[in-house]
Amino acid sequence: MKIAFIGDIVGKPARLMLKKHLKRLQEEHFIDFTIGNYENASHGFGLTEKNCNELLGYGVDMMTGGNHSFDKKEILTMFERYPLIRPLNYPKKTAGNGIFKTEILGEKVAILNLMGHYTMPMVDNPFTMIVEVVEGLKEEGFKHIILDIHAEASSEKNTILQLLKQDISAILGTHTHIGTDDLQINQGCCYVTDVGLTGCRDGVIGMDSDIPMKRVLTSLGGHFDIDEKCQTILQMIIFELNEEGRCIEAEKIKIYGDSPKIVTEAFREII
Ligand SMILES: [Fe+2]
């Protein structure tokens, strides 16, 4: 099966990029299922029901979240009606679920969302929790397990790779918005520290640069905003899993505005 994973979808420029390119890319690459991260999809903060329907209409099949999952309060009632998850290490009483179970081409597939520790809200220990959850899923017969690790620190994401590479199919990093150059197939696990954002490429992590510049030059705060007339980028990982849930092919797709796509193959790590 071939899965597409879009990193942080940041605001309207990102939604328009997906409207323009996603269905064509799905056809060109024979994609069976598409995952995207919604937490910045509505003007950079959370997800509205309107934007959720919009993204599902553009070809996204399910969406993962992060520390901004709850920025729009309407999400509290959306988890039951839409294919949305939030990090599984939020406390038990928090609305929503961190695991999405589905079937793709007759195979049981589990998609997980986990939040890191460094600079993140106080949540349960992501490392002990993910090891336990993956063990449970394997006992349930899941061979195809995909994780969105939403974290600031690349060291935490690397640690998750070393903890889980033999047990799960793919580990895709999100949250920093900056794509990293380490896409690899590591012992059958597709891994990248950060997929990188889809949205504006010429501001600061997808946001208008005025406020971040004011913050560093004056120490005064301000609310991040999105410049809807920005230069755009679409970033997506495509990976293929065999019947055993091991990754056999992976590549990164980048599209700058309307330019032709750039395709970069994953490095194959065999040690
Ligand atoms: Fe985030």
Coordinates of N, CA and C in Angstrom, one line a residue, residues 16-215:
L16 N -5.0 26.0 0.0 CA -5.1 26.2 -1.5 C -4.0 25.4 -2.3
M17 N -2.9 25.2 -1.7 CA -1.9 24.3 -2.3 C -2.4 22.9 -2.4
L18 N -3.1 22.4 -1.4 CA -3.6 21.1 -1.5 C -4.7 21.0 -2.5
K19 N -5.6 22.0 -2.5 CA -6.6 22.1 -3.5 C -6.1 22.0 -4.9
K20 N -5.0 22.7 -5.1 CA -4.4 22.8 -6.5 C -3.6 21.5 -6.9
H21 N -3.0 20.8 -5.9 CA -2.0 19.8 -6.3 C -2.3 18.4 -5.8
L22 N -3.1 18.2 -4.7 CA -3.1 16.9 -4.0 C -3.7 15.8 -4.9
K23 N -4.9 16.0 -5.5 CA -5.5 14.9 -6.3 C -4.6 14.5 -7.4
R24 N -4.0 15.4 -8.1 CA -3.1 15.1 -9.2 C -1.9 14.2 -8.6
L25 N -1.3 14.6 -7.5 CA -0.2 13.9 -6.9 C -0.7 12.5 -6.5
Q26 N -1.9 12.4 -6.0 CA -2.4 11.0 -5.6 C -2.5 10.1 -6.8
E27 N -2.9 10.7 -7.9 CA -3.0 9.8 -9.2 C -1.7 9.5 -9.7
E28 N -0.8 10.5 -9.7 CA 0.6 10.2 -10.3 C 1.4 9.2 -9.5
H29 N 1.1 9.1 -8.2 CA 1.9 8.2 -7.3 C 1.1 7.1 -6.8
F30 N -0.1 6.8 -7.3 CA -0.9 5.7 -6.9 C -1.1 5.6 -5.4
I31 N -1.5 6.7 -4.8 CA -1.7 6.7 -3.4 C -3.0 6.1 -2.9
D32 N -2.9 5.2 -1.9 CA -4.1 4.5 -1.4 C -4.7 5.3 -0.2
F33 N -3.9 6.1 0.5 CA -4.5 6.7 1.7 C -3.6 7.9 2.0
T34 N -4.2 9.0 2.4 CA -3.5 10.3 2.7 C -3.8 10.8 4.1
I35 N -2.7 11.1 4.8 CA -2.8 11.6 6.1 C -2.2 13.1 6.1
G36 N -2.8 13.9 6.9 CA -2.3 15.3 7.0 C -2.3 15.8 8.5
N37 N -1.5 16.7 8.8 CA -1.6 17.3 10.2 C -2.4 18.6 10.2
Y38 N -3.5 18.6 11.0 CA -4.5 19.7 10.9 C -4.2 20.8 11.9
E39 N -3.2 20.7 12.8 CA -3.3 21.6 14.0 C -3.1 23.0 13.7
N40 N -2.6 23.4 12.5 CA -2.4 24.8 12.2 C -3.3 25.2 11.0
A41 N -4.2 24.3 10.6 CA -4.9 24.5 9.3 C -5.8 25.7 9.2
S42 N -6.4 26.1 10.4 CA -7.3 27.3 10.4 C -6.6 28.5 10.9
H43 N -6.0 29.3 9.9 CA -5.3 30.5 10.2 C -4.1 30.3 11.2
G44 N -3.6 29.1 11.2 CA -2.4 28.8 12.0 C -2.7 28.2 13.4
F45 N -4.0 28.2 13.8 CA -4.3 27.8 15.1 C -5.5 26.9 15.1
G46 N -5.3 25.6 15.2 CA -6.4 24.6 15.3 C -7.1 24.4 14.0
L47 N -8.3 23.8 14.1 CA -9.1 23.4 12.9 C -10.6 23.7 13.1
T48 N -11.2 24.4 12.2 CA -12.6 24.6 12.2 C -13.3 23.5 11.4
E49 N -14.6 23.3 11.7 CA -15.4 22.3 11.0 C -15.4 22.6 9.4
K50 N -15.5 23.9 9.1 CA -15.5 24.2 7.7 C -14.2 23.8 7.0
N51 N -13.1 24.2 7.6 CA -11.8 23.8 7.0 C -11.5 22.3 7.0
C52 N -12.1 21.6 8.0 CA -12.0 20.2 8.1 C -12.6 19.6 6.8
N53 N -13.9 20.0 6.6 CA -14.6 19.5 5.4 C -13.9 19.8 4.1
E54 N -13.3 21.0 4.1 CA -12.5 21.5 2.9 C -11.4 20.5 2.6
L55 N -10.6 20.2 3.7 CA -9.4 19.4 3.5 C -9.8 17.9 3.1
L56 N -10.9 17.4 3.7 CA -11.3 16.1 3.4 C -11.8 16.1 1.9
G57 N -12.3 17.2 1.4 CA -12.8 17.3 0.0 C -11.6 17.4 -0.9
Y58 N -10.5 17.9 -0.5 CA -9.3 17.9 -1.4 C -8.5 16.6 -1.5
G59 N -9.0 15.6 -0.7 CA -8.4 14.3 -0.8 C -7.6 13.8 0.4
V60 N -7.6 14.6 1.5 CA -7.0 14.1 2.8 C -8.0 13.1 3.4
D61 N -7.5 11.9 3.8 CA -8.4 10.9 4.4 C -8.5 10.9 5.9
M62 N -7.5 11.3 6.6 CA -7.6 11.5 8.0 C -6.5 12.4 8.5
M63 N -6.7 13.0 9.7 CA -5.7 14.0 10.1 C -5.3 13.8 11.6
T64 N -4.0 14.2 11.8 CA -3.4 14.1 13.1 C -3.3 15.5 13.6
G65 N -3.0 15.6 14.9 CA -2.9 17.0 15.6 C -1.6 17.2 16.3
G66 N -1.7 18.0 17.4 CA -0.5 18.4 18.1 C -0.9 19.3 19.3
N67 N 0.0 20.2 19.6 CA -0.2 21.1 20.8 C -1.2 22.2 20.4
H68 N -1.6 22.4 19.1 CA -2.6 23.3 18.8 C -4.0 22.7 18.4
S69 N -4.1 21.4 18.7 CA -5.3 20.6 18.4 C -6.6 21.3 18.9
F70 N -6.4 21.9 20.1 CA -7.6 22.4 20.8 C -7.8 23.9 20.7
D71 N -7.0 24.6 19.8 CA -7.1 26.0 19.7 C -8.5 26.5 19.3
K72 N -9.2 25.8 18.4 CA -10.6 26.1 18.0 C -11.5 25.1 18.8
K73 N -12.3 25.7 19.7 CA -13.1 24.9 20.6 C -14.1 24.0 19.9
E74 N -14.5 24.3 18.7 CA -15.4 23.4 18.0 C -14.9 22.0 17.8
I75 N -13.5 21.9 17.9 CA -12.9 20.5 17.7 C -13.5 19.5 18.8
L76 N -13.9 20.0 19.9 CA -14.3 19.2 21.0 C -15.4 18.2 20.6
T77 N -16.3 18.7 19.7 CA -17.4 17.8 19.3 C -17.1 17.2 17.9
M78 N -15.9 17.5 17.3 CA -15.7 17.0 16.0 C -15.0 15.6 15.9
F79 N -14.4 15.2 17.1 CA -13.6 14.0 17.1 C -14.5 12.8 16.7
E80 N -15.8 12.9 17.2 CA -16.7 11.7 17.0 C -17.2 11.7 15.6
R81 N -17.2 12.8 14.9 CA -17.8 12.8 13.6 C -16.9 12.9 12.4
Y82 N -15.6 13.1 12.7 CA -14.6 13.2 11.6 C -13.4 12.3 11.9
P83 N -12.6 12.0 10.8 CA -11.4 11.1 11.0 C -10.3 12.0 11.6
L84 N -10.4 12.4 12.8 CA -9.4 13.3 13.4 C -8.9 12.6 14.7
I85 N -7.6 12.7 15.0 CA -7.0 12.3 16.3 C -6.2 13.5 16.9
R86 N -5.9 13.3 18.1 CA -5.0 14.3 18.8 C -3.9 13.4 19.5
P87 N -2.8 14.1 20.0 CA -1.8 13.3 20.6 C -2.3 12.3 21.7
L88 N -1.9 11.1 21.7 CA -2.5 10.1 22.6 C -2.0 10.3 24.0
N89 N -0.9 11.1 24.2 CA -0.4 11.2 25.6 C -1.1 12.5 26.3
Y90 N -2.1 13.1 25.7 CA -2.9 14.0 26.5 C -3.6 13.2 27.6
P91 N -3.9 13.8 28.8 CA -4.5 13.0 29.9 C -5.8 12.3 29.4
K92 N -6.1 11.2 30.1 CA -7.2 10.4 29.7 C -8.5 11.1 29.6
K93 N -8.8 12.1 30.4 CA -10.1 12.8 30.3 C -10.2 13.8 29.1
T94 N -9.1 14.0 28.4 CA -9.1 15.0 27.3 C -9.9 14.4 26.2
A95 N -10.7 15.3 25.5 CA -11.6 14.9 24.4 C -10.7 14.3 23.3
G96 N -11.3 13.4 22.6 CA -10.6 12.8 21.4 C -9.8 11.6 21.7
N97 N -9.2 11.0 20.7 CA -8.5 9.8 20.8 C -7.1 10.0 20.1
G98 N -6.1 9.2 20.5 CA -4.8 9.3 19.8 C -4.5 8.2 18.9
I99 N -5.5 7.3 18.6 CA -5.2 6.2 17.7 C -6.4 6.1 16.7
F100 N -6.1 6.0 15.5 CA -7.1 5.9 14.4 C -6.9 4.5 13.8
K101 N -7.9 3.6 13.9 CA -7.8 2.3 13.3 C -8.6 2.2 12.0
T102 N -8.0 1.7 11.0 CA -8.7 1.6 9.7 C -8.3 0.4 9.0
E103 N -8.8 0.1 7.8 CA -8.4 -1.0 6.9 C -8.1 -0.4 5.6
I104 N -6.9 -0.7 5.0 CA -6.5 -0.2 3.7 C -6.1 -1.5 2.9
L105 N -6.7 -1.7 1.7 CA -6.4 -2.8 0.9 C -6.4 -4.1 1.7
G106 N -7.4 -4.2 2.6 CA -7.6 -5.5 3.3 C -6.7 -5.6 4.5
E107 N -5.8 -4.7 4.8 CA -4.9 -4.8 5.9 C -5.3 -3.9 7.1
K108 N -5.2 -4.3 8.3 CA -5.5 -3.5 9.5 C -4.3 -2.5 9.6
V109 N -4.7 -1.2 9.7 CA -3.7 -0.1 9.8 C -4.1 0.7 11.0
A110 N -3.0 1.0 11.8 CA -3.2 2.0 13.0 C -2.4 3.2 12.8
I111 N -3.0 4.4 12.9 CA -2.3 5.6 12.8 C -2.3 6.3 14.1
L112 N -1.1 6.6 14.6 CA -1.0 7.1 16.0 C -0.4 8.6 15.9
N113 N -0.7 9.3 17.0 CA -0.3 10.7 17.1 C 0.3 10.8 18.5
L114 N 1.5 11.3 18.6 CA 2.2 11.4 19.9 C 2.8 12.8 20.0
M115 N 2.8 13.4 21.2 CA 3.4 14.7 21.4 C 4.7 14.5 22.3
G116 N 5.8 15.2 21.9 CA 7.0 15.2 22.6 C 6.9 15.9 23.9
H117 N 8.1 16.0 24.6 CA 8.1 16.6 25.9 C 8.7 18.0 25.9
Y118 N 9.8 18.3 25.3 CA 10.5 19.6 25.3 C 9.6 20.7 24.8
T119 N 9.4 21.7 25.5 CA 8.6 22.9 25.2 C 7.1 22.6 25.0
M120 N 6.7 21.5 25.3 CA 5.3 21.1 25.0 C 4.4 21.2 26.2
P121 N 3.1 21.2 26.1 CA 2.2 21.2 27.3 C 2.5 20.0 28.1
M122 N 2.1 20.0 29.4 CA 2.4 18.9 30.3 C 1.4 17.8 30.0
V123 N 2.0 16.7 29.4 CA 1.2 15.5 29.1 C 1.9 14.3 29.6
D124 N 1.4 13.1 29.4 CA 2.0 11.9 29.9 C 3.3 11.6 29.2
N125 N 4.1 10.8 29.8 CA 5.4 10.5 29.2 C 5.3 9.8 27.9
P126 N 5.7 10.5 26.8 CA 5.4 9.9 25.5 C 6.2 8.6 25.2
F127 N 7.4 8.5 25.8 CA 8.2 7.3 25.5 C 7.7 6.0 26.1
T128 N 7.4 6.1 27.4 CA 6.8 4.9 28.0 C 5.5 4.5 27.4
M129 N 4.7 5.6 27.1 CA 3.3 5.3 26.6 C 3.4 4.7 25.2
I130 N 4.2 5.2 24.3 CA 4.2 4.7 22.9 C 4.7 3.3 22.8
V131 N 5.6 2.9 23.7 CA 6.1 1.5 23.7 C 5.0 0.6 24.1
E132 N 4.3 1.0 25.1 CA 3.1 0.2 25.6 C 2.0 0.1 24.6
V133 N 1.7 1.2 23.9 CA 0.6 1.2 23.0 C 1.0 0.4 21.7
V134 N 2.2 0.5 21.3 CA 2.6 -0.3 20.1 C 2.6 -1.8 20.5
E135 N 3.0 -2.2 21.6 CA 3.0 -3.6 22.1 C 1.5 -4.1 22.0
G136 N 0.6 -3.3 22.5 CA -0.8 -3.7 22.5 C -1.4 -3.8 21.1
L137 N -1.0 -2.9 20.2 CA -1.5 -3.0 18.8 C -1.0 -4.3 18.2
K138 N 0.3 -4.6 18.4 CA 0.9 -5.8 17.8 C 0.1 -7.1 18.3
E139 N -0.2 -7.0 19.6 CA -1.0 -8.2 20.2 C -2.3 -8.3 19.5
E140 N -2.9 -7.1 19.1 CA -4.2 -7.1 18.4 C -4.1 -7.5 17.0
G141 N -2.8 -7.7 16.5 CA -2.6 -8.2 15.1 C -2.3 -7.1 14.1
F142 N -2.0 -5.9 14.6 CA -1.7 -4.8 13.6 C -0.2 -4.9 13.2
K143 N 0.0 -5.0 11.9 CA 1.4 -5.0 11.4 C 1.7 -3.6 10.8
H144 N 0.7 -2.9 10.4 CA 0.9 -1.6 9.7 C 0.6 -0.5 10.7
I145 N 1.6 0.1 11.3 CA 1.5 1.1 12.3 C 2.3 2.3 11.9
I146 N 1.6 3.5 11.9 CA 2.2 4.7 11.4 C 2.1 5.8 12.5
L147 N 3.2 6.4 12.8 CA 3.2 7.4 13.9 C 3.5 8.8 13.4
D148 N 2.7 9.8 13.8 CA 3.1 11.2 13.7 C 3.6 11.6 15.1
I149 N 5.0 11.8 15.1 CA 5.5 12.3 16.4 C 5.7 13.8 16.3
H150 N 4.9 14.5 17.1 CA 4.7 15.9 17.0 C 5.6 16.5 18.2
A151 N 6.8 16.9 17.8 CA 7.8 17.3 18.9 C 8.7 18.4 18.4
E152 N 9.2 19.2 19.3 CA 10.2 20.3 19.0 C 11.6 19.7 18.8
A153 N 12.0 18.8 19.7 CA 13.4 18.4 19.8 C 13.7 17.3 18.8
S154 N 14.6 17.5 17.9 CA 15.0 16.4 17.0 C 15.6 15.2 17.8
S155 N 16.2 15.4 18.9 CA 16.7 14.3 19.7 C 15.6 13.4 20.2
E156 N 14.5 14.0 20.6 CA 13.3 13.1 21.0 C 12.8 12.3 19.9
K157 N 12.8 12.9 18.7 CA 12.3 12.1 17.5 C 13.3 11.0 17.1
N158 N 14.6 11.3 17.2 CA 15.6 10.3 16.9 C 15.5 9.2 18.0
T159 N 15.2 9.5 19.2 CA 15.0 8.5 20.2 C 13.8 7.6 19.9
I160 N 12.7 8.2 19.5 CA 11.5 7.4 19.1 C 11.9 6.4 18.0
L161 N 12.7 6.9 17.0 CA 13.2 6.0 16.0 C 13.9 4.8 16.5
Q162 N 14.8 5.0 17.4 CA 15.6 3.9 18.0 C 14.8 3.0 18.8
L163 N 13.8 3.5 19.5 CA 12.9 2.7 20.3 C 12.0 1.8 19.5
L164 N 11.5 2.3 18.4 CA 10.4 1.7 17.7 C 10.7 1.2 16.3
K165 N 11.9 1.4 15.7 CA 12.1 1.1 14.3 C 11.9 -0.3 13.9
Q166 N 12.1 -1.3 14.8 CA 11.8 -2.7 14.5 C 10.3 -3.0 14.6
D167 N 9.6 -2.2 15.2 CA 8.2 -2.5 15.6 C 7.1 -1.8 14.7
I168 N 7.4 -0.7 14.1 CA 6.4 0.0 13.4 C 6.8 0.4 12.0
S169 N 5.9 0.8 11.2 CA 6.1 0.9 9.7 C 6.7 2.3 9.4
A170 N 6.2 3.3 10.1 CA 6.7 4.7 9.7 C 6.6 5.6 10.9
I171 N 7.6 6.5 11.0 CA 7.6 7.5 12.0 C 7.9 8.9 11.3
L172 N 6.8 9.7 11.3 CA 6.9 11.0 10.6 C 6.9 12.1 11.6
G173 N 7.9 13.0 11.6 CA 8.0 14.1 12.5 C 7.2 15.3 12.0
T174 N 6.5 16.0 13.0 CA 5.9 17.3 12.6 C 6.1 18.3 13.8
H175 N 5.6 19.5 13.6 CA 5.6 20.6 14.6 C 6.7 21.7 14.3
T176 N 7.9 21.4 13.9 CA 8.9 22.5 13.7 C 8.6 23.3 12.5
H177 N 7.8 22.7 11.5 CA 7.5 23.3 10.3 C 8.6 23.3 9.3
I178 N 9.8 22.9 9.7 CA 11.0 23.0 8.8 C 11.4 21.6 8.4
G179 N 11.3 21.3 7.1 CA 11.6 19.9 6.7 C 13.1 19.6 6.9
T180 N 13.3 18.3 7.3 CA 14.7 17.9 7.5 C 15.1 17.0 6.4
D181 N 16.4 16.9 6.3 CA 17.0 16.2 5.1 C 17.5 14.8 5.5
D182 N 16.7 14.1 6.3 CA 17.1 12.7 6.8 C 16.1 11.7 6.5
L183 N 15.3 11.8 5.4 CA 14.3 10.8 5.1 C 15.1 9.5 4.9
Q184 N 14.7 8.4 5.6 CA 15.4 7.1 5.5 C 14.4 6.0 5.7
I185 N 14.8 4.8 5.1 CA 14.2 3.6 5.4 C 15.1 2.8 6.3
N186 N 14.8 2.8 7.6 CA 15.7 2.3 8.6 C 15.2 0.9 9.2
Q187 N 15.8 -0.2 8.8 CA 15.4 -1.5 9.1 C 13.9 -1.7 8.9
G188 N 13.4 -1.2 7.7 CA 12.0 -1.4 7.3 C 11.1 -0.4 7.9
C189 N 11.6 0.7 8.5 CA 10.8 1.7 9.1 C 11.1 3.0 8.3
C190 N 10.0 3.7 7.8 CA 10.2 5.0 7.1 C 10.3 6.0 8.2
Y191 N 11.4 6.9 8.1 CA 11.6 7.9 9.2 C 12.0 9.2 8.6
V192 N 11.4 10.3 9.1 CA 12.0 11.6 8.9 C 11.8 12.5 10.1
T193 N 12.8 13.2 10.5 CA 12.7 14.0 11.7 C 11.6 15.1 11.6
D194 N 11.5 15.7 10.5 CA 10.3 16.6 10.3 C 9.9 16.7 8.8
V195 N 8.7 16.5 8.5 CA 8.2 16.5 7.1 C 8.3 17.9 6.5
G196 N 8.1 18.9 7.4 CA 8.1 20.3 6.9 C 6.7 20.7 6.6
L197 N 6.4 22.0 6.7 CA 5.1 22.6 6.5 C 4.6 22.6 5.1
T198 N 3.3 22.7 4.9 CA 2.7 23.1 3.7 C 2.1 24.4 4.0
G199 N 2.4 25.4 3.1 CA 1.9 26.8 3.4 C 2.9 27.8 2.9
C200 N 3.1 28.9 3.7 CA 4.0 30.0 3.3 C 5.4 29.5 3.5
R201 N 6.3 29.8 2.6 CA 7.7 29.5 2.7 C 8.6 30.7 3.0
D202 N 8.0 31.9 2.9 CA 8.9 33.1 2.9 C 8.7 33.9 4.2
G203 N 8.0 33.3 5.2 CA 7.8 34.1 6.5 C 8.7 33.4 7.5
V204 N 8.1 33.2 8.7 CA 8.8 32.5 9.8 C 7.9 31.3 10.2
I205 N 8.3 30.1 10.0 CA 7.6 28.9 10.1 C 6.1 29.0 9.6
G206 N 6.0 29.6 8.5 CA 4.7 29.7 7.8 C 3.9 30.9 8.2
M207 N 4.4 31.7 9.1 CA 3.7 32.9 9.6 C 4.3 34.2 9.0
D208 N 3.5 35.2 9.0 CA 4.0 36.5 8.6 C 5.2 36.9 9.5
S209 N 6.3 37.4 8.9 CA 7.5 37.6 9.7 C 7.5 38.9 10.6
D210 N 6.4 39.8 10.4 CA 6.4 41.0 11.2 C 6.4 40.8 12.7
I211 N 5.5 39.9 13.2 CA 5.4 39.7 14.6 C 6.7 39.1 15.2
P212 N 7.2 38.0 14.6 CA 8.4 37.4 15.1 C 9.6 38.4 15.1
M213 N 9.7 39.3 14.1 CA 10.8 40.3 14.1 C 10.6 41.3 15.2
K214 N 9.3 41.7 15.4 CA 9.0 42.7 16.5 C 9.3 42.0 17.9
R215 N 9.0 40.7 18.0 CA 9.3 40.1 19.3 C 10.8 40.1 19.6

